[in-house]
Structures are given as C-alpha cells and as structure tokens.
C-alpha cells in the first residue's frame, strides 16, 4: 500500500484530496460467509486476538472519523483495523 499512497500523492496534492487506506481483517458480511464451512470459520477466527471476525460497524466508526473535520490533517496514511490478526 505504500507504493499506492506514493502514486496517488501527485493527484491528491493537485486536488486537495485526502487519502487513507484501511487494512482490514475479515469483516462479517453475507458475502464473506458464502461457501465457507463452519470448521474453516471456527479455525480461522482463532487467528484473531478477540477470537472473532470484525463487524462492519467497527470499521464504519474509523471511516466516520476519517471523514470528519477532526481528521482534516490526516492524508496518505494507512490504518490497520484487523482485530490483531496482523500482530499474531
């Protein structure tokens, strides 16, 4: 994603567009649960520190913050919101 951020930078500077990348873990949606057996899901969830997949609302809170005036100075950043799976 760092290369992607760098490639977008000229555009963002020219048009004052803030860019943020969200690196999520598995998020529960009807689509993400299709064709996955219960055995796979239960085993996979154990990779996460909280022992579960994320909820779309949990990611939405971060997105709402990034879209707010409070985040006006944030651009070209990566945010990992994955329930700890990336540090295991």
Short mmCIF file of C-alpha atoms in Angstrom, two decimals:
data_model
loop_
_atom_site.label_atom_id
_atom_site.label_comp_id
_atom_site.label_asym_id
_atom_site.label_seq_id
_atom_site.Cartn_x
_atom_site.Cartn_y
_atom_site.Cartn_z
CA UNK A 1 0.00 0.00 0.00
CA UNK A 2 2.92 2.39 0.49
CA UNK A 3 3.59 2.40 -3.25
CA UNK A 4 -0.08 3.07 -3.90
CA UNK A 5 -0.01 6.02 -1.49
CA UNK A 6 3.04 7.44 -3.25
CA UNK A 7 1.43 7.07 -6.68
CA UNK A 8 -1.70 8.92 -5.56
CA UNK A 9 0.21 11.77 -3.89
CA UNK A 10 0.59 13.99 -7.01
CA UNK A 11 -3.15 13.79 -7.67
CA UNK A 12 -4.06 14.42 -4.06
CA UNK A 13 -1.79 17.47 -3.85
CA UNK A 14 -3.18 18.96 -7.04
CA UNK A 15 -6.81 18.47 -5.99
CA UNK A 16 -6.56 18.70 -2.17
CA UNK A 17 -7.88 15.16 -1.78
CA UNK A 18 -7.18 13.36 1.48
CA UNK A 19 -6.29 9.69 1.04
CA UNK A 20 -6.36 6.99 3.70
CA UNK A 21 -6.00 3.25 3.29
CA UNK A 22 -7.83 0.85 5.57
CA UNK A 23 -6.23 -2.55 6.00
CA UNK A 24 -8.96 -4.70 7.49
CA UNK A 25 -9.15 -8.22 8.72
CA UNK A 26 -12.13 -10.40 7.88
CA UNK A 27 -15.37 -8.47 8.24
CA UNK A 28 -18.63 -10.36 8.67
CA UNK A 29 -21.00 -9.77 5.77
CA UNK A 30 -23.36 -12.12 3.96
CA UNK A 31 -20.85 -12.31 1.11
CA UNK A 32 -17.79 -13.15 3.24
CA UNK A 33 -19.57 -16.12 4.81
CA UNK A 34 -20.61 -17.70 1.48
CA UNK A 35 -19.09 -21.11 0.75
CA UNK A 36 -17.01 -21.24 3.92
CA UNK A 37 -17.59 -24.24 6.11
CA UNK A 38 -18.20 -23.84 9.82
CA UNK A 39 -14.99 -25.77 10.55
CA UNK A 40 -12.94 -23.32 8.46
CA UNK A 41 -14.59 -20.29 10.07
CA UNK A 42 -14.07 -21.50 13.63
CA UNK A 43 -10.42 -22.36 12.96
CA UNK A 44 -9.78 -19.07 11.15
CA UNK A 45 -11.33 -16.97 13.93
CA UNK A 46 -8.68 -18.32 16.32
CA UNK A 47 -6.06 -16.28 14.42
CA UNK A 48 -7.68 -13.09 15.75
CA UNK A 49 -6.84 -11.81 19.24
CA UNK A 50 -10.54 -11.36 20.01
CA UNK A 51 -11.43 -14.77 18.60
CA UNK A 52 -13.93 -13.35 16.15
CA UNK A 53 -14.24 -11.50 12.86
CA UNK A 54 -14.88 -7.79 12.73
CA UNK A 55 -18.21 -6.09 12.24
CA UNK A 56 -18.85 -3.53 9.52
CA UNK A 57 -19.91 -1.03 12.20
CA UNK A 58 -16.46 -1.25 13.78
CA UNK A 59 -14.80 -0.23 10.53
CA UNK A 60 -17.51 2.39 9.95
CA UNK A 61 -16.51 4.20 13.16
CA UNK A 62 -12.99 4.70 11.81
CA UNK A 63 -14.33 5.78 8.42
CA UNK A 64 -16.68 8.29 10.09
CA UNK A 65 -13.74 9.76 12.00
CA UNK A 66 -11.59 9.99 8.84
CA UNK A 67 -14.42 11.80 7.06
CA UNK A 68 -14.93 14.25 9.93
CA UNK A 69 -13.37 17.69 10.36
CA UNK A 70 -11.33 16.25 13.23
CA UNK A 71 -9.22 14.30 10.68
CA UNK A 72 -8.57 17.17 8.28
CA UNK A 73 -4.79 16.89 8.73
CA UNK A 74 -4.69 13.13 8.01
CA UNK A 75 -3.71 12.11 4.49
CA UNK A 76 -1.52 9.47 2.88
CA UNK A 77 -1.90 7.21 5.91
CA UNK A 78 -2.54 3.52 6.41
CA UNK A 79 -4.81 2.30 9.18
CA UNK A 80 -4.82 -1.33 10.26
CA UNK A 81 -8.13 -2.38 11.77
CA UNK A 82 -7.95 -6.14 11.90
CA UNK A 83 -8.67 -7.34 15.41
CA UNK A 84 -4.99 -8.01 15.99
CA UNK A 85 -4.54 -10.69 13.32
CA UNK A 86 -1.56 -8.85 11.81
CA UNK A 87 0.44 -8.94 15.06
CA UNK A 88 -0.03 -12.63 15.79
#
